[in-house]
Amino acid sequence: MRALLCKAWGGPESLAVEDVPSPRPGAGEVVVAVKAAGVNFPDLLMIQGKYQVQPPLPFTPGVEFAGVVTEAGAGVAGVRPGDPVVATVAFGAFAEACVVPAASVLPLPRGVDFAAAAGFTVAYGTAWHALEDRGRLQPGETLLVLGAAGGVGLAAVTLGAALGARVIAAASSDEKLAVCRAHGATDTINYSTQDLRARLKALVGAKGVDLVYDPVGGSLTEPALRSVGWRGRYLVIGFAGGEIPRLPANVTLLKGSSIVGVYWGAWREHEPEASRRAMTALLDRLGDGRLRPYVSARYPLARAAEALVALARRTATGKTVIEPEA
Ligand SMILES: NC(=O)c1ccc[n+]([C@@H]2O[C@H](COP(=O)([O-])OP(=O)(O)OC[C@H]3O[C@@H](n4cnc5c(N)ncnc54)[C@H](OP(=O)(O)O)[C@@H]3O)[C@@H](O)[C@H]2O)c1
């Protein structure tokens, strides 16, 4: 089978598509023919050796996919060849086939296409864990989302609006903000051309925002934290901007506010039952059309590196997927 290979730490330009042996299932595992795999910012970090997970070289990047089970190993019950499924893996999804523990696949909701499901689990799993579980977002509260047109950002815009919040989307271009409005943002801030703190003051006044969702970090974080109101919460999602901010602790004292860490992957390890229940509920909403993920670009496996370049250059919006059979 063909797979994208990372043979040395570096940027997307050093990745190559090569023939590798097809995977066989061990006991308790299934092999899935990958129909579509979601592209995530952590893929970029992983190929550079900058992510929490550092696979031995060479390896195939890609952490989420949707496809069809082709083979089941000994002792597998409840999943059969022919079943359409979605799954998350530590790495290995940018390939024609992927082997996973049968216990970690979930049924693809009926009527949902592979591309929509492939980019769903990480973005919506993270946004749900952040907003519902860590942020305790309440209907009527104000939610500020930074990097709002990106993968985890747009999922937070969509979920925040669905949870009844007033969503303020902040991003680097008017085109990205138009995408956010189409997915439930009622107010927008272009932080390339507008001062974030001044614009937030104009939008929410002295009350401040209740919840901030920050996948970007860097110089945006301190003005956003200072814009939080009494008992507000600040969700640390990631550092796509490349810089981990240092924050003045007195700001939290003055506001009675909290800085809250969010790591979806660790939640799944520490609280597997709760996270699986949440994902099942999210997939139900995907299946009945209440959630409609925005897939803005699809690439064949041969051009998978270009998909990663688009994330690195900030030109991607919503979710980008790789389709190995295209
Ligand atoms: N905590 C968790 O459990 C968890 C789970 C998944 C992902 N993450 C993290 O969340 C962040 C976003 O991931 P994603 O998959 O949503 O990425 P993405 O789709 O590429 O979105 C990232 C957004 O960050 C903004 N950005 C600002 N500076 C950037 C830069 N130098 N390079 C790239 N983007 C930049 C971009 O928006 P603008 O151009 O509008 O600024 C972009 O839309 C990453 O740091 C990732 O590691 C965390």
mmCIF file of C-alpha atoms and ligand atoms in Angstrom:
data_model
loop_
_atom_site.group_PDB
_atom_site.id
_atom_site.type_symbol
_atom_site.label_atom_id
_atom_site.label_comp_id
_atom_site.label_asym_id
_atom_site.label_seq_id
_atom_site.Cartn_x
_atom_site.Cartn_y
_atom_site.Cartn_z
ATOM 1 C CA MET A 1 0.000 0.000 0.000
ATOM 2 C CA ARG A 2 1.013 3.667 -0.336
ATOM 3 C CA ALA A 3 1.722 5.790 2.730
ATOM 4 C CA LEU A 4 3.125 9.230 3.487
ATOM 5 C CA LEU A 5 6.487 8.766 5.214
ATOM 6 C CA CYS A 6 8.412 11.035 7.549
ATOM 7 C CA LYS A 7 12.014 9.721 7.465
ATOM 8 C CA ALA A 8 13.746 12.647 9.175
ATOM 9 C CA TRP A 9 12.482 15.504 11.384
ATOM 10 C CA GLY A 10 11.665 18.518 9.242
ATOM 11 C CA GLY A 11 9.000 20.443 7.334
ATOM 12 C CA PRO A 12 6.349 19.038 4.954
ATOM 13 C CA GLU A 13 8.763 19.331 1.978
ATOM 14 C CA SER A 14 10.793 16.394 3.333
ATOM 15 C CA LEU A 15 7.794 13.993 3.368
ATOM 16 C CA ALA A 16 7.463 11.338 0.639
ATOM 17 C CA VAL A 17 4.752 8.936 -0.529
ATOM 18 C CA GLU A 18 6.152 5.399 -0.789
ATOM 19 C CA ASP A 19 5.057 1.768 -1.015
ATOM 20 C CA VAL A 20 5.130 0.049 2.372
ATOM 21 C CA PRO A 21 3.934 -3.377 3.521
ATOM 22 C CA SER A 22 0.170 -3.513 4.117
ATOM 23 C CA PRO A 23 -0.698 -3.737 7.825
ATOM 24 C CA ARG A 24 -2.099 -6.977 9.286
ATOM 25 C CA PRO A 25 -4.302 -6.994 12.374
ATOM 26 C CA GLY A 26 -3.010 -8.416 15.642
ATOM 27 C CA ALA A 27 -5.335 -9.831 18.278
ATOM 28 C CA GLY A 28 -8.035 -7.306 19.132
ATOM 29 C CA GLU A 29 -7.163 -5.093 16.139
ATOM 30 C CA VAL A 30 -8.805 -4.204 12.842
ATOM 31 C CA VAL A 31 -7.387 -2.963 9.551
ATOM 32 C CA VAL A 32 -9.294 -0.038 8.042
ATOM 33 C CA ALA A 33 -9.086 1.143 4.422
ATOM 34 C CA VAL A 34 -8.667 4.902 4.905
ATOM 35 C CA LYS A 35 -11.181 6.853 2.799
ATOM 36 C CA ALA A 36 -10.301 10.246 4.285
ATOM 37 C CA ALA A 37 -7.909 11.477 6.989
ATOM 38 C CA GLY A 38 -8.155 14.826 8.793
ATOM 39 C CA VAL A 39 -5.149 17.196 8.815
ATOM 40 C CA ASN A 40 -4.288 18.816 12.167
ATOM 41 C CA PHE A 41 -1.713 21.341 13.333
ATOM 42 C CA PRO A 42 -0.123 18.709 15.620
ATOM 43 C CA ASP A 43 0.812 16.752 12.427
ATOM 44 C CA LEU A 44 3.107 19.664 11.551
ATOM 45 C CA LEU A 45 4.633 19.620 15.021
ATOM 46 C CA MET A 46 5.045 15.829 14.970
ATOM 47 C CA ILE A 47 7.008 15.704 11.687
ATOM 48 C CA GLN A 48 9.390 18.308 13.140
ATOM 49 C CA GLY A 49 9.895 16.309 16.339
ATOM 50 C CA LYS A 50 8.264 19.128 18.333
ATOM 51 C CA TYR A 51 5.144 17.296 19.566
ATOM 52 C CA GLN A 52 4.432 15.470 22.826
ATOM 53 C CA VAL A 53 4.339 12.225 20.795
ATOM 54 C CA GLN A 54 7.645 11.425 18.997
ATOM 55 C CA PRO A 55 7.258 8.238 16.933
ATOM 56 C CA PRO A 56 10.388 6.316 15.914
ATOM 57 C CA LEU A 57 11.535 7.220 12.374
ATOM 58 C CA PRO A 58 10.371 6.454 9.749
ATOM 59 C CA PHE A 59 6.698 6.911 10.519
ATOM 60 C CA THR A 60 3.440 7.889 8.834
ATOM 61 C CA PRO A 61 1.784 11.025 10.260
ATOM 62 C CA GLY A 62 -1.979 11.568 10.599
ATOM 63 C CA VAL A 63 -4.035 11.104 13.759
ATOM 64 C CA GLU A 64 -7.657 10.758 12.623
ATOM 65 C CA PHE A 65 -9.522 9.111 9.763
ATOM 66 C CA ALA A 66 -12.744 7.584 8.492
ATOM 67 C CA GLY A 67 -12.848 4.413 6.405
ATOM 68 C CA VAL A 68 -14.099 0.867 5.991
ATOM 69 C CA VAL A 69 -12.933 -2.141 8.023
ATOM 70 C CA THR A 70 -11.255 -4.702 5.738
ATOM 71 C CA GLU A 71 -9.905 -7.252 8.224
ATOM 72 C CA ALA A 72 -10.449 -8.147 11.896
ATOM 73 C CA GLY A 73 -7.874 -9.884 14.125
ATOM 74 C CA ALA A 74 -8.461 -12.692 16.599
ATOM 75 C CA GLY A 75 -10.905 -11.963 19.389
ATOM 76 C CA VAL A 76 -12.533 -8.938 17.760
ATOM 77 C CA ALA A 77 -16.249 -8.664 18.478
ATOM 78 C CA GLY A 78 -18.709 -5.983 17.443
ATOM 79 C CA VAL A 79 -16.716 -4.705 14.445
ATOM 80 C CA ARG A 80 -16.719 -6.552 11.116
ATOM 81 C CA PRO A 81 -15.179 -6.206 7.658
ATOM 82 C CA GLY A 82 -17.381 -3.865 5.645
ATOM 83 C CA ASP A 83 -18.253 -1.636 8.640
ATOM 84 C CA PRO A 84 -17.755 2.103 8.032
ATOM 85 C CA VAL A 85 -15.928 3.601 11.042
ATOM 86 C CA VAL A 86 -14.113 6.642 12.414
ATOM 87 C CA ALA A 87 -10.979 6.416 14.542
ATOM 88 C CA THR A 88 -8.226 8.388 16.185
ATOM 89 C CA VAL A 89 -4.654 7.050 16.355
ATOM 90 C CA ALA A 90 -1.329 8.264 17.748
ATOM 91 C CA PHE A 91 -0.017 8.461 14.125
ATOM 92 C CA GLY A 92 -0.331 6.501 10.848
ATOM 93 C CA ALA A 93 -3.544 7.832 9.229
ATOM 94 C CA PHE A 94 -2.028 9.332 6.038
ATOM 95 C CA ALA A 95 -1.947 5.977 4.262
ATOM 96 C CA GLU A 96 -4.209 3.707 2.236
ATOM 97 C CA ALA A 97 -4.780 1.527 5.319
ATOM 98 C CA CYS A 98 -4.316 1.804 9.061
ATOM 99 C CA VAL A 99 -4.383 -0.780 11.857
ATOM 100 C CA VAL A 100 -6.157 0.162 15.116
ATOM 101 C CA PRO A 101 -7.472 -1.521 18.266
ATOM 102 C CA ALA A 102 -11.081 -2.543 17.565
ATOM 103 C CA ALA A 103 -12.060 -0.938 20.880
ATOM 104 C CA SER A 104 -11.026 2.480 19.621
ATOM 105 C CA VAL A 105 -13.168 2.626 16.460
ATOM 106 C CA LEU A 106 -16.643 4.152 16.473
ATOM 107 C CA PRO A 107 -19.365 3.588 13.868
ATOM 108 C CA LEU A 108 -19.575 6.196 11.110
ATOM 109 C CA PRO A 109 -23.014 7.790 11.477
ATOM 110 C CA ARG A 110 -25.363 6.763 8.651
ATOM 111 C CA GLY A 111 -25.476 9.293 5.804
ATOM 112 C CA VAL A 112 -22.298 11.153 6.851
ATOM 113 C CA ASP A 113 -19.582 11.293 4.200
ATOM 114 C CA PHE A 114 -16.071 10.094 4.983
ATOM 115 C CA ALA A 115 -14.463 13.528 4.552
ATOM 116 C CA ALA A 116 -16.800 15.240 7.061
ATOM 117 C CA ALA A 117 -16.228 12.490 9.635
ATOM 118 C CA ALA A 118 -12.450 12.283 9.057
ATOM 119 C CA GLY A 119 -11.848 15.823 10.304
ATOM 120 C CA PHE A 120 -14.449 15.737 13.058
ATOM 121 C CA THR A 121 -13.070 13.877 16.064
ATOM 122 C CA VAL A 122 -10.036 15.994 17.044
ATOM 123 C CA ALA A 123 -11.626 19.398 16.367
ATOM 124 C CA TYR A 124 -15.025 18.718 17.924
ATOM 125 C CA GLY A 125 -13.647 16.466 20.663
ATOM 126 C CA THR A 126 -11.266 19.258 21.706
ATOM 127 C CA ALA A 127 -13.901 21.992 21.442
ATOM 128 C CA TRP A 128 -16.446 19.991 23.463
ATOM 129 C CA HIS A 129 -13.943 19.067 26.180
ATOM 130 C CA ALA A 130 -12.871 22.728 26.329
ATOM 131 C CA LEU A 131 -16.218 24.510 26.289
ATOM 132 C CA GLU A 132 -18.472 22.077 28.158
ATOM 133 C CA ASP A 133 -16.135 20.236 30.475
ATOM 134 C CA ARG A 134 -13.264 22.633 31.253
ATOM 135 C CA GLY A 135 -14.908 25.998 30.503
ATOM 136 C CA ARG A 136 -18.447 25.291 31.806
ATOM 137 C CA LEU A 137 -19.865 27.563 29.093
ATOM 138 C CA GLN A 138 -23.426 28.665 29.936
ATOM 139 C CA PRO A 139 -26.164 29.858 27.558
ATOM 140 C CA GLY A 140 -26.064 33.642 27.273
ATOM 141 C CA GLU A 141 -22.360 33.889 28.136
ATOM 142 C CA THR A 142 -19.873 35.582 25.836
ATOM 143 C CA LEU A 143 -17.259 33.354 24.211
ATOM 144 C CA LEU A 144 -14.171 34.756 22.454
ATOM 145 C CA VAL A 145 -12.492 32.326 20.029
ATOM 146 C CA LEU A 146 -8.992 33.154 18.720
ATOM 147 C CA GLY A 147 -7.760 31.531 15.492
ATOM 148 C CA ALA A 148 -11.481 31.097 14.971
ATOM 149 C CA ALA A 149 -11.421 29.890 11.356
ATOM 150 C CA GLY A 150 -8.910 27.073 12.014
ATOM 151 C CA GLY A 151 -9.783 23.440 12.739
ATOM 152 C CA VAL A 152 -10.303 23.521 16.512
ATOM 153 C CA GLY A 153 -11.280 27.219 16.333
ATOM 154 C CA LEU A 154 -14.203 26.809 13.941
ATOM 155 C CA ALA A 155 -15.439 23.776 15.888
ATOM 156 C CA ALA A 156 -15.531 25.989 19.016
ATOM 157 C CA VAL A 157 -17.418 28.721 17.126
ATOM 158 C CA THR A 158 -20.005 26.176 15.958
ATOM 159 C CA LEU A 159 -20.355 24.405 19.314
ATOM 160 C CA GLY A 160 -20.349 27.661 21.278
ATOM 161 C CA ALA A 161 -23.231 28.994 19.186
ATOM 162 C CA ALA A 162 -25.067 25.662 19.555
ATOM 163 C CA LEU A 163 -24.645 25.911 23.346
ATOM 164 C CA GLY A 164 -26.360 29.315 23.316
ATOM 165 C CA ALA A 165 -23.327 31.577 23.772
ATOM 166 C CA ARG A 166 -22.703 34.913 22.077
ATOM 167 C CA VAL A 167 -19.659 34.011 19.965
ATOM 168 C CA ILE A 168 -17.004 36.607 19.107
ATOM 169 C CA ALA A 169 -14.684 35.191 16.442
ATOM 170 C CA ALA A 170 -11.181 36.620 16.062
ATOM 171 C CA ALA A 171 -8.931 35.781 13.085
ATOM 172 C CA SER A 172 -6.342 37.267 10.747
ATOM 173 C CA SER A 173 -8.448 38.081 7.668
ATOM 174 C CA ASP A 174 -11.930 39.225 6.680
ATOM 175 C CA GLU A 175 -12.311 36.106 4.483
ATOM 176 C CA LYS A 176 -11.698 33.877 7.517
ATOM 177 C CA LEU A 177 -14.154 35.928 9.581
ATOM 178 C CA ALA A 178 -16.835 35.482 6.904
ATOM 179 C CA VAL A 179 -16.445 31.702 7.378
ATOM 180 C CA CYS A 180 -16.867 32.193 11.144
ATOM 181 C CA ARG A 181 -20.063 34.215 10.689
ATOM 182 C CA ALA A 182 -21.445 31.459 8.465
ATOM 183 C CA HIS A 183 -20.853 29.027 11.366
ATOM 184 C CA GLY A 184 -22.505 30.970 14.181
ATOM 185 C CA ALA A 185 -20.259 33.904 15.171
ATOM 186 C CA THR A 186 -22.300 37.050 15.817
ATOM 187 C CA ASP A 187 -19.348 39.434 16.196
ATOM 188 C CA THR A 188 -15.896 39.402 14.638
ATOM 189 C CA ILE A 189 -12.439 40.892 15.163
ATOM 190 C CA ASN A 190 -9.730 40.995 12.497
ATOM 191 C CA TYR A 191 -6.591 41.025 14.674
ATOM 192 C CA SER A 192 -4.355 41.843 11.696
ATOM 193 C CA THR A 193 -6.042 45.220 11.261
ATOM 194 C CA GLN A 194 -7.825 45.898 14.589
ATOM 195 C CA ASP A 195 -6.596 46.225 18.157
ATOM 196 C CA LEU A 196 -7.958 43.152 19.941
ATOM 197 C CA ARG A 197 -8.431 44.749 23.360
ATOM 198 C CA ALA A 198 -9.991 47.989 22.070
ATOM 199 C CA ARG A 199 -12.384 46.121 19.806
ATOM 200 C CA LEU A 200 -13.393 43.770 22.635
ATOM 201 C CA LYS A 201 -14.079 46.760 24.895
ATOM 202 C CA ALA A 202 -16.322 48.214 22.204
ATOM 203 C CA LEU A 203 -18.179 44.895 21.884
ATOM 204 C CA VAL A 204 -18.649 43.859 25.535
ATOM 205 C CA GLY A 205 -17.921 46.998 27.574
ATOM 206 C CA ALA A 206 -16.754 46.785 31.182
ATOM 207 C CA LYS A 207 -18.402 43.397 31.785
ATOM 208 C CA GLY A 208 -15.689 41.643 29.771
ATOM 209 C CA VAL A 209 -15.918 38.225 28.135
ATOM 210 C CA ASP A 210 -16.874 35.116 30.114
ATOM 211 C CA LEU A 211 -14.779 32.548 28.297
ATOM 212 C CA VAL A 212 -11.745 32.728 26.003
ATOM 213 C CA TYR A 213 -10.700 29.804 23.774
ATOM 214 C CA ASP A 214 -7.072 30.261 22.685
ATOM 215 C CA PRO A 215 -5.400 27.867 20.203
ATOM 216 C CA VAL A 216 -2.920 30.562 19.030
ATOM 217 C CA GLY A 217 -0.949 31.945 22.013
ATOM 218 C CA GLY A 218 1.835 34.497 21.502
ATOM 219 C CA SER A 219 1.071 38.198 21.671
ATOM 220 C CA LEU A 220 -2.730 37.711 21.482
ATOM 221 C CA THR A 221 -2.944 35.964 24.835
ATOM 222 C CA GLU A 222 -2.277 38.810 27.283
ATOM 223 C CA PRO A 223 -4.756 41.315 25.758
ATOM 224 C CA ALA A 224 -7.355 38.545 25.562
ATOM 225 C CA LEU A 225 -6.745 37.556 29.206
ATOM 226 C CA ARG A 226 -7.063 41.202 30.273
ATOM 227 C CA SER A 227 -10.452 41.331 28.496
ATOM 228 C CA VAL A 228 -11.914 38.549 30.652
ATOM 229 C CA GLY A 229 -14.595 39.686 33.121
ATOM 230 C CA TRP A 230 -15.349 38.745 36.736
ATOM 231 C CA ARG A 231 -15.040 34.955 37.269
ATOM 232 C CA GLY A 232 -14.107 34.545 33.610
ATOM 233 C CA ARG A 233 -12.222 31.515 32.329
ATOM 234 C CA TYR A 234 -9.275 31.409 29.907
ATOM 235 C CA LEU A 235 -8.831 28.123 28.023
ATOM 236 C CA VAL A 236 -5.279 27.296 26.956
ATOM 237 C CA ILE A 237 -5.760 25.168 23.808
ATOM 238 C CA GLY A 238 -2.484 25.521 21.892
ATOM 239 C CA PHE A 239 0.266 27.698 20.494
ATOM 240 C CA ALA A 240 -0.190 27.696 16.705
ATOM 241 C CA GLY A 241 1.504 31.114 16.607
ATOM 242 C CA GLY A 242 4.697 29.399 17.789
ATOM 243 C CA GLU A 243 5.199 31.306 21.048
ATOM 244 C CA ILE A 244 4.167 30.131 24.531
ATOM 245 C CA PRO A 245 3.061 33.291 26.386
ATOM 246 C CA ARG A 246 4.095 34.246 29.941
ATOM 247 C CA LEU A 247 1.207 35.842 31.801
ATOM 248 C CA PRO A 248 1.010 38.330 34.707
ATOM 249 C CA ALA A 249 -0.660 36.428 37.558
ATOM 250 C CA ASN A 250 -2.178 39.593 39.073
ATOM 251 C CA VAL A 251 -4.710 39.778 36.227
ATOM 252 C CA THR A 252 -6.393 36.587 37.478
ATOM 253 C CA LEU A 253 -6.416 37.900 41.085
ATOM 254 C CA LEU A 254 -8.130 41.141 40.099
ATOM 255 C CA LYS A 255 -10.825 39.397 38.052
ATOM 256 C CA GLY A 256 -11.331 36.280 40.161
ATOM 257 C CA SER A 257 -10.644 34.549 36.855
ATOM 258 C CA SER A 258 -9.099 31.171 35.992
ATOM 259 C CA ILE A 259 -6.564 30.007 33.441
ATOM 260 C CA VAL A 260 -7.582 26.470 32.496
ATOM 261 C CA GLY A 261 -5.474 23.952 30.587
ATOM 262 C CA VAL A 262 -7.132 21.767 27.954
ATOM 263 C CA TYR A 263 -5.588 18.606 26.455
ATOM 264 C CA TRP A 264 -8.112 16.398 24.704
ATOM 265 C CA GLY A 265 -5.665 13.508 24.141
ATOM 266 C CA ALA A 266 -4.783 13.327 27.850
ATOM 267 C CA TRP A 267 -8.491 13.517 28.802
ATOM 268 C CA ARG A 268 -9.110 10.450 26.612
ATOM 269 C CA GLU A 269 -6.347 8.568 28.456
ATOM 270 C CA HIS A 270 -7.327 9.670 31.966
ATOM 271 C CA GLU A 271 -11.112 9.547 31.549
ATOM 272 C CA PRO A 272 -11.817 7.093 28.706
ATOM 273 C CA GLU A 273 -15.468 6.507 29.606
ATOM 274 C CA ALA A 274 -16.379 10.204 29.825
ATOM 275 C CA SER A 275 -14.530 11.092 26.633
ATOM 276 C CA ARG A 276 -16.077 8.182 24.721
ATOM 277 C CA ARG A 277 -19.568 9.218 25.898
ATOM 278 C CA ALA A 278 -18.877 12.749 24.700
ATOM 279 C CA MET A 279 -17.660 11.528 21.300
ATOM 280 C CA THR A 280 -20.691 9.268 20.896
ATOM 281 C CA ALA A 281 -22.963 12.254 21.637
ATOM 282 C CA LEU A 282 -21.023 14.416 19.168
ATOM 283 C CA LEU A 283 -21.243 11.742 16.448
ATOM 284 C CA ASP A 284 -25.023 11.594 17.054
ATOM 285 C CA ARG A 285 -25.185 15.325 16.375
ATOM 286 C CA LEU A 286 -23.051 14.819 13.258
ATOM 287 C CA GLY A 287 -25.382 12.024 12.117
ATOM 288 C CA ASP A 288 -28.609 13.992 12.525
ATOM 289 C CA GLY A 289 -27.177 17.123 10.911
ATOM 290 C CA ARG A 290 -27.075 19.355 14.003
ATOM 291 C CA LEU A 291 -23.312 19.628 13.478
ATOM 292 C CA ARG A 292 -22.000 20.205 9.966
ATOM 293 C CA PRO A 293 -18.185 20.385 9.901
ATOM 294 C CA TYR A 294 -16.713 22.640 7.251
ATOM 295 C CA VAL A 295 -14.306 20.762 4.964
ATOM 296 C CA SER A 296 -12.652 23.442 2.845
ATOM 297 C CA ALA A 297 -10.052 21.399 0.937
ATOM 298 C CA ARG A 298 -9.387 17.805 -0.116
ATOM 299 C CA TYR A 299 -5.993 16.497 -1.289
ATOM 300 C CA PRO A 300 -4.975 13.127 -2.779
ATOM 301 C CA LEU A 301 -2.240 11.264 -0.872
ATOM 302 C CA ALA A 302 0.366 12.263 -3.497
ATOM 303 C CA ARG A 303 -0.222 15.932 -2.518
ATOM 304 C CA ALA A 304 -0.558 15.390 1.240
ATOM 305 C CA ALA A 305 2.497 17.560 1.964
ATOM 306 C CA GLU A 306 0.708 20.528 0.317
ATOM 307 C CA ALA A 307 -2.134 20.141 2.814
ATOM 308 C CA LEU A 308 0.357 20.531 5.670
ATOM 309 C CA VAL A 309 1.981 23.537 3.968
ATOM 310 C CA ALA A 310 -1.456 25.237 3.821
ATOM 311 C CA LEU A 311 -1.760 24.901 7.617
ATOM 312 C CA ALA A 312 1.778 26.193 8.149
ATOM 313 C CA ARG A 313 1.063 29.234 5.908
ATOM 314 C CA ARG A 314 -2.287 29.985 7.616
ATOM 315 C CA THR A 315 -4.187 29.628 4.348
ATOM 316 C CA ALA A 316 -6.379 26.692 5.454
ATOM 317 C CA THR A 317 -9.853 27.236 6.915
ATOM 318 C CA GLY A 318 -11.999 24.745 8.829
ATOM 319 C CA LYS A 319 -10.825 21.215 8.076
ATOM 320 C CA THR A 320 -8.552 19.926 5.335
ATOM 321 C CA VAL A 321 -8.627 16.220 4.494
ATOM 322 C CA ILE A 322 -6.435 13.762 2.606
ATOM 323 C CA GLU A 323 -8.186 11.156 0.424
ATOM 324 C CA PRO A 324 -5.795 8.247 -0.240
ATOM 325 C CA GLU A 325 -7.933 6.703 -3.003
ATOM 326 C CA ALA A 326 -8.338 9.945 -5.001
HETATM 327 N N1 LIG B 1 -5.391 21.179 23.567
HETATM 328 C C1 LIG B 1 -5.773 20.207 22.763
HETATM 329 O O1 LIG B 1 -6.280 19.156 23.167
HETATM 330 C C2 LIG B 1 -5.576 20.406 21.275
HETATM 331 C C3 LIG B 1 -6.150 19.538 20.333
HETATM 332 C C4 LIG B 1 -5.955 19.811 18.965
HETATM 333 C C5 LIG B 1 -5.186 20.890 18.568
HETATM 334 N N2 LIG B 1 -4.608 21.677 19.522
HETATM 335 C C6 LIG B 1 -3.784 22.842 19.169
HETATM 336 O O2 LIG B 1 -4.633 23.841 18.657
HETATM 337 C C7 LIG B 1 -3.896 24.641 17.732
HETATM 338 C C8 LIG B 1 -4.670 24.733 16.435
HETATM 339 O O3 LIG B 1 -4.745 23.448 15.819
HETATM 340 P P1 LIG B 1 -5.609 23.254 14.470
HETATM 341 O O4 LIG B 1 -5.445 21.843 14.053
HETATM 342 O O5 LIG B 1 -6.944 23.831 14.640
HETATM 343 O O6 LIG B 1 -4.748 24.192 13.471
HETATM 344 P P2 LIG B 1 -5.218 25.084 12.233
HETATM 345 O O7 LIG B 1 -6.436 24.518 11.609
HETATM 346 O O8 LIG B 1 -4.006 25.277 11.398
HETATM 347 O O9 LIG B 1 -5.626 26.475 12.921
HETATM 348 C C9 LIG B 1 -4.681 27.232 13.594
HETATM 349 C C10 LIG B 1 -5.042 28.711 13.494
HETATM 350 O O10 LIG B 1 -4.045 29.416 14.231
HETATM 351 C C11 LIG B 1 -3.808 30.680 13.637
HETATM 352 N N3 LIG B 1 -2.361 30.960 13.582
HETATM 353 C C12 LIG B 1 -1.760 32.033 14.124
HETATM 354 N N4 LIG B 1 -0.451 32.011 13.906
HETATM 355 C C13 LIG B 1 -0.186 30.915 13.187
HETATM 356 C C14 LIG B 1 1.005 30.375 12.635
HETATM 357 N N5 LIG B 1 2.207 30.961 12.797
HETATM 358 N N6 LIG B 1 0.913 29.207 11.933
HETATM 359 C C15 LIG B 1 -0.280 28.600 11.794
HETATM 360 N N7 LIG B 1 -1.457 29.066 12.286
HETATM 361 C C16 LIG B 1 -1.409 30.231 12.983
HETATM 362 C C17 LIG B 1 -4.426 30.642 12.248
HETATM 363 O O11 LIG B 1 -5.503 31.582 12.261
HETATM 364 P P3 LIG B 1 -5.270 33.101 11.857
HETATM 365 O O12 LIG B 1 -4.534 33.144 10.567
HETATM 366 O O13 LIG B 1 -6.674 33.588 11.764
HETATM 367 O O14 LIG B 1 -4.492 33.713 13.005
HETATM 368 C C18 LIG B 1 -5.004 29.236 12.079
HETATM 369 O O15 LIG B 1 -6.303 29.257 11.491
HETATM 370 C C19 LIG B 1 -2.533 24.001 17.610
HETATM 371 O O16 LIG B 1 -1.627 24.671 18.454
HETATM 372 C C20 LIG B 1 -2.739 22.585 18.090
HETATM 373 O O17 LIG B 1 -1.568 22.000 18.594
HETATM 374 C C21 LIG B 1 -4.793 21.465 20.849
#
